[in-house]
Amino acid sequence: MSSYDLNQAPLRDLNRALHALRPDTNETHWTINGPDGRHAIAVGLDAPISVEIEGNVGYYCAGMNKLASVVINGNAGVGVAENMMSGFVHVRGDVSQSAGATAHGGLLVVDGNAGARCGISMKGIDIVVKGSIGHMSAFMAQAGTLTVLGDAGEALGDSLYEARLYVRGSVKSLGADCIEKEMRDEHREQLYAKLQAAGLAGEVNPSEFRRYGSARRLYHFNVDNAGAY
Amino acid sequence: MAETPKDPTAKDPTFKDARPLPRTKPRFSATFTPDVMSEIRRAAATGIYDIRGAGAKRKLPHFDDLLFLGASISRYPLEGYRERCGTEVVLGARFASKPIHLKTPITIAGMSFGSLSAQAKEALGRGATLAGTSTTTGDGGMTQEERGHSQTLVYQYLPSRYGMNPDDLRKADAIEIVIGQGAKPGGGGMLLGQKITERVAGMRCLPPGVDQRSACRHPDWTGPDDLEIKIEELREITDGEKPIYVKVGASRPYYDTALAAKSGADVVVLDGMQGGTAATQDVFIEHVGIPILAAIRPAVQALQDLGLHRKVQLIVSGGIRSGADVAKALALGADAVAIGTAALIALGDNDPRWEADYQALGTTAGAYDDWHEGKDPAGITTQDPELAKRLDPVLAGRRLANYLAVMTLEAQTIARACGKSHLHNLEPEDLVALTIEAAAMAQVPMAGTGWIPGKTGF
Ligand SMILES: Cc1cc2nc3c(=O)[nH]c(=O)nc-3n(C[C@H](O)[C@H](O)[C@H](O)COP(=O)(O)O)c2cc1C
């Protein structure tokens, strides 16, 4: 087990050391102390290691993650796990805006609430938020799933493509081209699998959720939709 | 009309002149021109704005309005063939541990795979590599064709983040954060369904065939304070090795350049309104943004005010066609230029050899700009495999390399005539303007006078 204290040594050295790890490294568990809201901690990881961060982090923690599992024992700033490709990011506290933005894969679990634009432009990631999410979440979301145990703010799923949104609580309003869709068995199964991956199997009932998706009316330019653009 | 005794009508009230009445010549309005009228009819018939490729087509103050003052008694020139005139440029040495070294200051601008065929991207890579310069990816990610054939490749980081992934980021030689482009400052990308083939759709994680409307704002940052943190993140991901460029469309060049530099950019890319695009609303191309001629001096001033001129490099683009344009851009203070449209023409875009095909599309070689439709007879702005096959990437790459060599030689010719041993030694003092507009925008005197509008007394 390796541990690193950001109050003692520079962030660049930490990230560089993490990047240098080979896929078959023996240093598979890292603890990072003293994050103190620093930005860009544990970004660009590319090995199946586990990293635990003891405290609050700033912007873009675990950005572009591949393979690694990153646990944040605190809150996270803007863009946690942005553009993640694979792996797992778990935030025990709340997260700010643009959590999981543009991410292509992996799983992001937020124990608390997420701010605005959660899952913006997501491209395949699975996001599970145990609390509520802010406005404009899943804006232009292309692929993947966003599961929310609490409520969603205004304009959920505006200009959505093919991402699937599951919300258990209320939705303040839907964005352009986002509609409620029927929950069929395949969706309940998918949702169950995502809840299970987030460690919530048996605790939360998939049939309490509603599903939202794209009406696909904006997929082609059409003068009659001018008001929606 | 005065009556004369010879006037036959004076005596005979029934007289009629056999000749037809003189008529005024048909006169077109300068306001409602045939072009304007055809656009009104098109709009009325379709209900949707006109989308097209290429840059602003209207006449604008441009580099043509500037001239160089060759050396004579007060300055002496360099020997054209014997004395060295350097052209190399280093980009990104401000912060990056692995800056970019180019042999010529003419780079290839970002043009996406999707808007261009794989063959065209390969040809750009081949040509640029032969010439010792860089190419740039675009909205849609990095293809093997381009990475494989381009020795120096700049990876664009765009609002859409299509195809963005850390492996490609690590493979790139530099990263260009795109805030905007000159053809459409404030607008996002656009790629219509015809060009969203399976491969393009797969790279962008979109359903094939949809009209793709890219975001115009970055999803995880807004404003200069966030940009600084975003740059920090990209540096952390790449261990501080790669130069980071920030590209803006020319609209408020002083502030945009200052803010990009303050946010930690190594290089600022400034694209004027003549800059090409793959597809955008015509109204956007023609009416938003400013010409590159008007943008360079404020951008250079911003860098000078921060003590960063030549430390943060400035790459300018938008309508660059010749070595003269390159020399003028550099004399105004840029470190390098980028070309898009001209590079495509060198590959074979709008070539008269395909005239019959252009006619069939209702246009003519030289005017073809419906690049969004994907039917390009030259096989460049298309995803149709049959059309794309028309472009031989090896030959097209060779043409591009030749063209880049000519432009570089032309710029050197001018620089030597002005007595400069490196293109970067060209300066505003070497220039005069032919028009008041150009004098004001480029902040150089009207030819034959000492007058710079807005600077010196009349
Ligand atoms: C076909 C085509 C595709 C383009 N795609 C992009 C793009 O993906 N990203 C970008 O920043 N600029 C894009 N541009 C703009 C160019 O990078 C560049 O700013 C412009 O072409 C420079 O002006 P010029 O065409 O007059 O040389 C594109 C331009 C063209 C012609």
XYZ file of C-alpha atoms and ligand atoms in Angstrom:
718
model
C 0.000 0.000 0.000
C 1.377 3.402 -1.008
C 0.364 6.623 0.606
C 0.924 10.154 -0.543
C 0.429 13.433 1.250
C -0.341 16.381 -0.992
C 0.732 18.741 1.775
C 4.217 17.270 1.590
C 4.796 16.746 -2.137
C 3.598 18.265 -5.408
C 0.514 17.079 -7.280
C 2.471 16.678 -10.524
C 4.707 14.072 -8.888
C 1.712 12.125 -7.630
C -0.027 12.083 -10.995
C 3.213 11.197 -12.736
C 3.827 8.306 -10.344
C 0.300 7.022 -10.928
C 0.729 7.282 -14.717
C 3.974 5.332 -14.560
C 2.291 2.258 -13.055
C 2.254 -0.764 -15.364
C -0.933 -2.849 -15.686
C 0.714 -5.617 -13.629
C 1.963 -3.310 -10.877
C 2.104 -4.530 -7.301
C 1.362 -1.062 -5.969
C -2.354 -1.554 -6.388
C -3.622 0.468 -3.463
C -2.940 4.158 -2.960
C -4.097 6.510 -0.246
C -3.941 10.242 -0.877
C -4.045 12.546 2.117
C -4.388 16.302 2.301
C -6.294 16.899 -0.958
C -7.623 20.180 0.486
C -9.776 20.902 -2.560
C -6.889 20.677 -5.025
C -7.817 20.356 -8.685
C -6.940 17.536 -11.074
C -6.080 14.908 -8.484
C -5.607 11.372 -9.856
C -6.386 12.346 -13.454
C -5.528 10.294 -16.510
C -5.087 7.013 -14.619
C -4.589 3.990 -16.845
C -4.099 0.941 -14.613
C -6.359 -1.327 -12.543
C -5.387 0.201 -9.209
C -7.458 1.531 -6.353
C -6.985 5.055 -5.083
C -8.593 6.415 -1.953
C -8.645 10.160 -1.358
C -9.119 11.299 2.242
C -10.947 14.600 2.015
C -12.528 17.088 -0.370
C -11.277 17.513 -3.915
C -11.511 20.405 -6.396
C -12.254 20.299 -10.126
C -11.841 17.284 -12.409
C -10.847 14.677 -9.849
C -10.326 11.308 -11.599
C -10.752 13.038 -14.980
C -10.356 10.728 -18.016
C -10.040 7.724 -15.721
C -9.385 4.326 -17.281
C -9.465 1.043 -15.362
C -8.775 2.545 -11.931
C -11.115 2.660 -8.996
C -11.106 6.002 -7.194
C -12.938 6.613 -3.920
C -13.296 10.148 -2.590
C -14.045 10.313 1.112
C -15.369 13.823 0.868
C -17.047 16.158 -1.598
C -15.941 16.755 -5.190
C -15.848 19.945 -7.263
C -16.763 20.516 -10.905
C -16.409 17.729 -13.445
C -15.578 14.761 -11.228
C -14.757 11.761 -13.469
C -15.124 13.918 -16.574
C -14.592 11.908 -19.751
C -14.036 8.682 -17.802
C -13.479 5.724 -20.139
C -13.770 2.804 -17.728
C -13.288 1.965 -14.064
C -15.140 3.204 -11.019
C -15.375 6.523 -9.211
C -17.198 6.745 -5.905
C -17.846 10.032 -4.123
C -19.023 9.642 -0.537
C -20.173 13.250 -0.292
C -21.814 15.686 -2.703
C -20.528 16.714 -6.131
C -20.629 20.026 -7.980
C -21.583 20.699 -11.606
C -20.892 18.562 -14.664
C -20.222 15.327 -12.821
C -19.319 12.597 -15.287
C -19.378 15.076 -18.187
C -18.776 13.493 -21.626
C -17.665 10.219 -20.008
C -17.571 7.199 -22.313
C -17.706 4.365 -19.795
C -17.222 3.178 -16.240
C -19.420 3.791 -13.226
C -19.739 6.977 -11.175
C -21.561 6.678 -7.849
C -22.399 9.755 -5.788
C -23.679 9.126 -2.288
C -24.902 12.694 -1.829
C -26.390 15.171 -4.286
C -25.052 16.364 -7.644
C -25.185 19.962 -8.885
C -26.243 21.218 -12.296
C -25.420 19.491 -15.596
C -24.799 16.089 -14.092
C -24.002 13.732 -16.983
C -23.803 16.528 -19.572
C -22.861 15.137 -23.025
C -22.344 11.685 -21.474
C -21.243 9.109 -24.028
C -21.703 5.749 -22.366
C -20.965 6.127 -18.641
C -23.333 4.838 -15.955
C -24.004 7.399 -13.234
C -25.878 6.619 -10.028
C -26.718 9.527 -7.714
C -28.234 8.562 -4.391
C -29.464 12.089 -3.688
C -30.864 14.640 -6.150
C -29.418 16.296 -9.268
C -29.458 19.924 -10.416
C -30.777 21.647 -13.513
C -29.828 20.866 -17.117
C -28.643 17.404 -16.169
C -27.996 14.979 -19.031
C -27.930 17.917 -21.500
C -27.154 16.464 -24.953
C -26.503 13.106 -23.279
C -25.584 10.674 -26.024
C -25.335 7.247 -24.429
C -25.210 5.508 -21.048
C -27.520 5.683 -18.045
C -28.203 8.265 -15.357
C -29.983 6.880 -12.294
C -31.228 9.262 -9.627
C -32.740 8.100 -6.363
C -33.871 11.615 -5.435
C -35.267 14.412 -7.593
C -34.124 16.090 -10.810
C -33.970 19.862 -11.395
C -35.207 21.895 -14.356
C -34.747 20.958 -18.011
C -33.732 17.352 -17.482
C -32.335 15.734 -20.622
C -32.465 18.785 -22.865
C -31.534 17.887 -26.493
C -31.010 14.308 -25.411
C -29.723 11.655 -27.778
C -29.741 7.996 -26.736
C -28.880 8.080 -23.018
C -31.447 6.595 -20.624
C -32.495 8.524 -17.539
C -34.092 6.803 -14.523
C -35.443 9.079 -11.800
C -37.199 7.883 -8.643
C -38.325 11.257 -7.320
C -39.858 14.262 -9.008
C -38.595 15.997 -12.131
C -38.982 19.759 -12.026
C -39.249 19.996 -15.816
C -38.101 18.206 -18.933
C -35.813 19.879 -21.474
C -36.408 20.132 -25.209
C -37.073 16.769 -26.844
C -36.959 14.807 -23.563
C -40.056 12.753 -22.764
C -41.165 10.194 -20.233
C -41.075 6.707 -21.685
C -42.610 3.435 -20.677
C -40.649 1.278 -18.190
C -40.594 -2.146 -19.760
C -38.979 -5.286 -18.355
C -35.752 -4.660 -20.246
C -35.480 -1.259 -18.576
C -36.209 -2.635 -15.113
C -33.505 -5.232 -15.727
C -31.033 -2.618 -16.887
C -31.823 -0.413 -13.923
C -31.497 -3.353 -11.545
C -28.060 -4.117 -12.940
C -26.930 -0.501 -12.468
C -28.281 -0.375 -8.916
C -26.528 -3.647 -8.200
C -23.243 -2.289 -9.537
C -23.682 0.678 -7.198
C -24.188 -1.686 -4.259
C -27.891 -0.980 -3.963
C -29.364 -4.325 -4.995
C -32.272 -5.206 -2.764
C -32.258 -1.776 -1.123
C -34.018 0.091 -3.885
C -36.930 -1.146 -5.965
C -36.529 -0.548 -9.737
C -40.279 -0.272 -10.226
C -40.338 2.975 -8.228
C -38.445 4.742 -11.061
C -39.683 6.509 -14.157
C -37.757 6.460 -17.394
C -36.977 9.475 -19.582
C -35.465 9.481 -23.038
C -35.270 11.291 -26.344
C -38.389 11.893 -28.414
C -35.946 12.015 -31.351
C -37.837 14.948 -32.841
C -34.717 17.081 -33.118
C -32.667 14.437 -34.891
C -33.217 16.190 -38.194
C -33.520 19.877 -38.905
C -37.146 20.661 -39.458
C -38.676 24.099 -39.742
C -41.624 23.114 -37.578
C -39.265 22.500 -34.654
C -37.640 25.929 -34.969
C -39.061 26.985 -31.613
C -37.320 24.096 -29.868
C -33.814 24.791 -31.103
C -38.118 69.556 -76.269
C -37.781 72.652 -78.353
C -39.824 72.730 -81.546
C -37.902 73.273 -84.744
C -39.335 73.959 -88.188
C -37.875 70.640 -89.260
C -39.822 68.698 -86.661
C -42.465 66.844 -88.736
C -44.787 66.466 -85.732
C -45.099 70.225 -85.505
C -47.075 70.313 -88.719
C -48.732 66.898 -88.605
C -50.417 66.052 -85.288
C -51.115 62.494 -86.492
C -47.403 61.756 -87.106
C -46.050 58.612 -85.348
C -42.360 57.708 -85.083
C -41.954 54.226 -86.527
C -39.028 53.403 -84.214
C -39.760 51.622 -80.881
C -39.760 53.770 -77.777
C -36.338 53.912 -76.115
C -36.366 51.845 -72.914
C -34.133 52.032 -69.869
C -31.708 49.171 -69.473
C -32.880 46.421 -67.062
C -31.366 47.509 -63.795
C -30.519 45.300 -60.863
C -30.797 46.704 -57.403
C -27.595 47.080 -55.414
C -29.650 46.075 -52.386
C -31.801 43.320 -53.860
C -29.116 41.695 -55.961
C -29.748 38.472 -57.894
C -27.934 36.623 -55.082
C -30.140 38.183 -52.433
C -33.264 37.409 -54.414
C -32.282 33.815 -54.973
C -31.728 33.429 -51.235
C -35.139 34.930 -50.462
C -36.753 32.476 -52.873
C -34.801 29.579 -51.381
C -35.799 30.600 -47.842
C -39.427 30.992 -48.851
C -39.477 27.566 -50.450
C -37.723 25.619 -47.668
C -38.324 27.414 -44.378
C -34.806 26.680 -43.191
C -31.662 28.774 -43.205
C -28.968 28.132 -45.781
C -26.196 25.863 -44.587
C -22.906 25.653 -46.441
C -19.199 25.117 -46.101
C -16.207 27.438 -46.712
C -15.672 30.888 -45.226
C -17.031 34.403 -45.774
C -17.396 35.061 -49.509
C -18.025 38.783 -49.361
C -15.147 41.133 -50.100
C -13.365 42.114 -46.921
C -10.340 44.197 -45.959
C -7.558 41.663 -46.272
C -3.829 41.144 -46.695
C -4.186 42.246 -50.336
C -4.621 45.759 -48.968
C -1.096 45.766 -47.552
C 2.250 46.136 -49.339
C 5.836 45.605 -48.237
C 8.454 48.309 -48.401
C 11.446 46.590 -49.937
C 14.929 47.611 -48.843
C 16.841 50.360 -50.693
C 19.269 52.991 -49.418
C 18.100 53.212 -45.837
C 17.839 49.426 -45.420
C 19.738 46.731 -47.238
C 18.297 43.475 -48.532
C 19.632 39.934 -48.215
C 20.918 37.935 -51.169
C 18.001 35.934 -52.507
C 19.810 32.621 -52.919
C 22.853 32.861 -50.703
C 21.924 34.454 -47.432
C 19.946 32.494 -44.936
C 16.374 33.438 -44.096
C 15.125 31.236 -41.287
C 11.584 29.865 -41.282
C 11.578 27.473 -38.319
C 9.276 28.041 -35.399
C 9.026 26.599 -31.895
C 5.562 26.377 -30.393
C 4.752 25.791 -26.761
C 8.055 26.377 -24.966
C 6.321 28.568 -22.366
C 5.252 25.671 -20.152
C 5.390 22.397 -22.100
C 8.397 20.170 -21.565
C 8.129 18.911 -25.165
C 7.475 21.920 -27.390
C 6.769 21.567 -31.104
C 9.462 22.333 -33.672
C 8.277 23.121 -37.200
C 10.361 23.827 -40.295
C 7.850 26.281 -41.692
C 5.429 28.584 -39.893
C 2.531 27.351 -42.035
C 0.459 24.752 -40.162
C -2.591 22.778 -41.239
C -5.734 23.878 -39.396
C -8.098 21.516 -37.583
C -10.549 19.842 -39.928
C -12.551 16.923 -38.668
C -12.658 13.417 -39.942
C -16.334 13.303 -40.788
C -16.308 16.626 -42.553
C -13.332 15.291 -44.560
C -12.813 11.788 -45.906
C -10.219 9.481 -44.393
C -8.200 9.856 -47.609
C -8.219 13.630 -47.319
C -7.047 13.431 -43.706
C -4.284 11.056 -44.745
C -3.241 13.379 -47.568
C -3.038 16.328 -45.167
C -0.848 14.258 -42.858
C 1.445 13.179 -45.679
C 1.809 16.661 -47.147
C 2.431 18.338 -43.801
C 4.989 15.728 -42.797
C 6.918 16.194 -46.045
C 6.927 19.931 -45.414
C 7.938 19.609 -41.763
C 4.777 21.060 -40.300
C 1.819 19.917 -38.217
C -1.762 18.875 -38.878
C -4.672 19.157 -36.499
C -7.567 16.784 -35.780
C -11.083 18.215 -35.532
C -14.568 17.776 -34.156
C -14.798 13.988 -34.302
C -11.614 12.596 -32.858
C -8.339 11.192 -34.099
C -8.171 8.630 -36.901
C -5.422 6.112 -37.440
C -4.995 7.482 -40.957
C -4.095 10.880 -39.626
C -1.989 9.817 -36.617
C -0.147 7.352 -38.799
C 0.718 9.807 -41.540
C 1.202 13.000 -39.593
C 4.522 13.361 -37.875
C 3.314 16.230 -35.735
C -0.338 16.068 -34.784
C -2.309 18.565 -32.721
C -5.337 17.032 -30.994
C -8.369 19.280 -30.703
C -10.287 19.425 -27.434
C -13.723 20.672 -28.440
C -17.009 21.385 -26.664
C -18.581 18.234 -28.142
C -15.677 16.021 -26.985
C -16.591 13.593 -29.749
C -14.098 10.761 -29.752
C -12.138 12.399 -26.935
C -10.096 9.820 -25.107
C -6.964 9.842 -22.990
C -5.085 7.369 -25.202
C -5.331 9.696 -28.186
C -4.481 12.619 -25.922
C -1.267 10.847 -24.954
C -0.540 10.056 -28.634
C -0.889 13.693 -29.652
C 2.011 16.112 -29.908
C -0.008 19.085 -28.712
C -3.526 19.818 -27.485
C -5.722 22.579 -28.908
C -8.638 23.681 -26.739
C -11.190 25.019 -29.201
C -13.327 27.848 -27.907
C -14.458 28.930 -31.334
C -13.560 29.372 -34.967
C -13.596 32.400 -37.227
C -16.394 31.232 -39.485
C -18.706 31.040 -36.480
C -17.454 32.555 -33.235
C -20.118 31.586 -30.711
C -21.393 28.601 -32.663
C -20.924 24.879 -32.352
C -20.112 22.337 -35.009
C -22.591 20.913 -37.412
C -22.491 17.750 -39.446
C -25.594 16.727 -41.294
C -26.991 13.229 -41.413
C -25.730 12.474 -44.932
C -22.184 12.418 -43.593
C -22.844 10.537 -40.342
C -21.847 7.113 -41.646
C -21.421 4.118 -39.332
C -17.755 4.911 -38.801
C -18.311 8.604 -38.164
C -21.270 7.843 -35.891
C -19.263 5.238 -33.994
C -16.433 7.675 -33.324
C -18.902 10.250 -32.049
C -21.214 7.881 -30.092
C -24.206 9.075 -32.108
C -26.914 7.215 -33.989
C -25.947 7.010 -37.707
C -27.751 9.476 -39.952
C -28.762 12.096 -37.366
C -28.118 15.775 -37.974
C -25.370 16.369 -35.473
C -25.387 19.738 -33.737
C -22.296 20.039 -31.548
C -22.375 22.016 -28.352
C -21.084 25.587 -28.568
C -19.913 25.745 -24.944
C -17.620 23.378 -23.129
C -19.580 21.066 -20.840
C -17.358 21.314 -17.782
C -16.005 24.827 -17.671
C -17.072 28.411 -18.356
C -14.983 31.548 -18.294
C -11.261 32.217 -17.912
C -10.935 31.095 -14.286
C -12.282 27.654 -15.139
C -10.217 27.527 -18.330
C -7.103 27.901 -16.221
C -8.134 24.850 -14.189
C -8.994 22.909 -17.346
C -5.541 23.637 -18.753
C -4.051 22.492 -15.450
C -5.986 19.223 -15.720
C -4.796 18.571 -19.272
C -1.229 19.258 -18.205
C -1.580 16.889 -15.269
C -2.995 14.147 -17.511
C -0.099 14.504 -19.942
C 2.624 15.021 -17.292
C 3.223 18.572 -18.486
C 4.759 17.404 -21.744
C 2.398 18.714 -24.380
C 1.950 22.276 -25.528
C -1.567 23.536 -24.970
C -3.092 25.810 -27.593
C -6.306 27.782 -27.197
C -8.212 28.543 -30.395
C -10.655 31.442 -30.649
C -12.672 32.941 -33.459
C -11.795 36.587 -34.029
C -14.318 38.878 -32.417
C -12.736 40.521 -29.334
C -9.147 39.527 -30.023
C -7.497 41.740 -27.403
C -9.409 40.307 -24.477
C -9.656 36.747 -25.768
C -5.912 36.594 -26.334
C -5.153 38.172 -22.973
C -7.485 35.780 -21.159
C -6.176 32.720 -22.982
C -2.600 33.686 -22.135
C -3.511 34.472 -18.546
C -5.223 31.086 -18.269
C -1.923 29.430 -19.057
C -2.069 28.710 -22.785
C 1.225 28.063 -24.518
C -0.140 29.099 -27.896
C -3.128 31.180 -28.991
C -4.791 30.351 -32.303
C -6.795 33.224 -33.755
C -9.113 32.533 -36.689
C -10.633 35.382 -38.721
C -14.034 35.460 -40.372
C -12.757 34.316 -43.774
C -11.805 31.047 -42.130
C -13.446 28.017 -43.652
C -15.910 25.710 -41.968
C -17.303 22.317 -42.919
C -20.895 23.413 -42.444
C -22.533 26.438 -40.859
C -25.428 28.779 -41.476
C -24.517 31.221 -44.249
C -25.797 34.093 -42.101
C -23.293 33.133 -39.391
C -20.369 32.867 -41.819
C -21.051 36.234 -43.443
C -22.131 38.331 -40.459
C -20.422 37.212 -37.253
C -16.796 37.844 -36.412
C -14.143 40.144 -37.849
C -11.573 39.752 -40.637
C -8.190 38.436 -39.589
C -6.561 41.680 -40.781
C -8.389 43.530 -38.008
C -7.629 40.941 -35.350
C -3.871 40.443 -35.400
C -2.708 43.765 -33.996
C -5.048 43.741 -30.968
C -4.001 40.154 -30.200
C -0.313 41.028 -30.474
C -0.916 44.100 -28.324
C -2.510 41.921 -25.646
C 0.549 39.673 -25.585
C 2.896 42.655 -25.529
C 0.967 44.232 -22.659
C 1.442 41.009 -20.704
C 5.114 40.774 -21.662
C 4.331 37.518 -23.456
C 4.778 38.338 -27.143
C 6.952 35.589 -28.686
C 6.720 33.649 -25.403
C 3.102 32.693 -26.029
C 2.994 32.034 -29.762
C 0.202 33.444 -31.898
C -1.052 31.376 -34.842
C -3.423 33.232 -37.147
C -5.720 31.962 -39.882
C -8.639 32.899 -42.071
C -8.116 33.347 -45.788
C -4.353 32.710 -45.984
C -3.483 31.825 -49.617
C 0.097 32.692 -50.426
C 3.538 33.386 -49.063
C 2.687 37.079 -49.220
C -0.239 36.526 -46.853
C 2.062 34.539 -44.561
C 4.711 37.258 -44.581
C 2.117 39.953 -43.850
C 0.583 37.986 -40.982
C 4.034 37.463 -39.493
C 5.010 41.092 -40.004
C 1.934 42.111 -38.022
C 3.268 40.022 -35.139
C 2.001 36.459 -35.583
C 4.420 33.581 -35.007
C 2.788 31.185 -37.454
C -0.299 30.767 -39.606
C -2.781 27.973 -40.243
C -4.466 27.079 -43.500
C -7.667 25.129 -44.078
C -9.382 26.089 -47.331
C -6.122 26.622 -49.225
C -4.868 23.199 -48.139
C -8.062 21.590 -49.439
C -7.653 23.404 -52.765
C -4.096 22.125 -52.995
C -5.392 18.597 -52.459
C -7.846 19.087 -55.319
C -10.970 20.745 -53.925
C -13.042 22.687 -56.488
C -10.761 21.535 -59.304
C -12.092 22.326 -62.815
C -11.297 18.767 -63.884
C -14.600 17.751 -62.209
C -16.588 20.555 -63.900
C -19.235 18.244 -65.340
C -19.922 16.864 -61.878
C -20.116 20.331 -60.366
C -22.587 21.316 -63.092
C -24.700 18.301 -62.245
C -24.869 19.594 -58.663
C -26.070 22.969 -59.940
C -22.786 24.762 -59.335
C -19.426 25.262 -60.970
C -15.819 24.535 -60.086
C -14.610 27.271 -57.768
C -18.026 28.038 -56.315
C -18.880 24.638 -54.843
C -19.527 25.045 -51.122
C -22.253 22.538 -50.243
C -19.675 20.550 -48.328
C -22.270 19.479 -45.750
C -24.092 17.396 -48.351
C -21.215 14.989 -48.693
C -21.347 14.836 -52.512
C -17.983 16.470 -53.182
C -16.910 15.545 -56.742
C -13.263 15.902 -55.682
C -13.764 13.289 -52.953
C -12.550 15.526 -50.119
C -15.538 16.759 -48.109
C -17.401 13.481 -48.332
C -17.915 10.155 -46.617
C -19.096 8.445 -49.815
C -16.525 5.684 -50.412
C -16.835 5.927 -54.213
C -16.228 9.673 -54.257
C -13.528 9.467 -51.584
C -11.619 6.993 -53.788
C -11.121 9.792 -56.322
C -8.522 11.355 -54.046
C -5.160 9.619 -54.097
C -3.690 10.451 -50.684
C -0.098 10.079 -51.854
C -0.434 12.371 -54.867
C -2.633 14.832 -53.002
C -0.140 14.879 -50.136
C 2.625 15.634 -52.613
C 0.629 18.552 -54.029
C 0.116 19.942 -50.540
C 3.832 19.624 -49.788
C 4.680 21.455 -53.033
C 2.234 24.209 -52.198
C 3.620 24.592 -48.661
C 7.140 24.799 -50.116
C 6.057 27.530 -52.536
C 4.394 29.563 -49.820
C 7.458 29.271 -47.611
C 9.763 30.331 -50.454
C 7.506 33.260 -51.276
C 7.514 34.447 -47.678
C 11.313 34.143 -47.604
C 11.570 36.099 -50.846
C 9.703 38.979 -49.269
C 11.580 38.768 -45.990
C 14.958 38.865 -47.751
C 13.824 41.848 -49.805
C 13.082 43.566 -46.509
C 16.516 42.575 -45.217
C 15.325 39.994 -42.684
C 17.317 36.893 -41.804
C 14.276 35.188 -40.287
C 10.571 35.441 -41.123
C 9.985 36.457 -37.516
C 12.080 39.573 -38.032
C 9.437 41.036 -40.321
C 7.657 43.848 -38.504
C 4.809 46.316 -38.970
C 7.356 48.951 -39.999
C 7.878 46.926 -43.209
C 4.255 47.444 -44.242
C 2.028 50.122 -45.701
C -1.662 50.052 -46.554
C -3.524 50.715 -49.778
C -6.832 51.611 -48.173
C -7.850 53.640 -45.155
C -9.657 50.595 -43.744
C -6.570 48.423 -43.951
C -4.391 51.198 -42.539
C -6.692 51.511 -39.541
C -7.069 47.769 -38.987
C -3.443 46.768 -39.488
C -2.237 49.988 -37.805
C 0.257 50.721 -40.561
C 0.420 53.976 -42.535
C -1.364 54.612 -45.787
C 1.165 54.104 -48.594
C 3.087 57.303 -49.273
C 1.950 58.975 -46.053
C 2.711 58.766 -42.374
C -0.954 58.496 -41.554
C -2.357 55.684 -39.437
C -6.048 56.367 -38.877
C -6.834 56.519 -35.194
C -3.163 56.771 -34.234
C -1.541 59.789 -35.812
C -2.947 63.243 -36.521
C -4.445 63.752 -39.937
C -13.742 21.363 -43.994
C -13.371 22.141 -42.774
C -13.553 21.562 -41.516
C -13.219 22.262 -40.360
N -13.368 21.648 -39.148
C -12.947 22.300 -38.027
C -12.963 21.643 -36.772
O -13.359 20.487 -36.647
N -12.511 22.323 -35.691
C -12.032 23.605 -35.797
O -11.616 24.185 -34.801
N -12.020 24.245 -36.975
C -12.447 23.612 -38.094
N -12.357 24.253 -39.294
C -11.753 25.602 -39.357
C -10.257 25.514 -39.576
O -9.627 24.906 -38.485
C -9.600 26.893 -39.750
O -9.937 27.686 -38.649
C -9.972 27.593 -41.033
O -10.137 26.671 -42.059
C -8.876 28.586 -41.378
O -9.250 29.432 -42.413
P -9.008 29.123 -43.970
O -9.952 28.018 -44.316
O -9.367 30.385 -44.629
O -7.595 28.740 -44.149
C -12.707 23.571 -40.463
C -12.525 24.147 -41.725
C -12.842 23.458 -42.872
C -12.605 24.112 -44.191
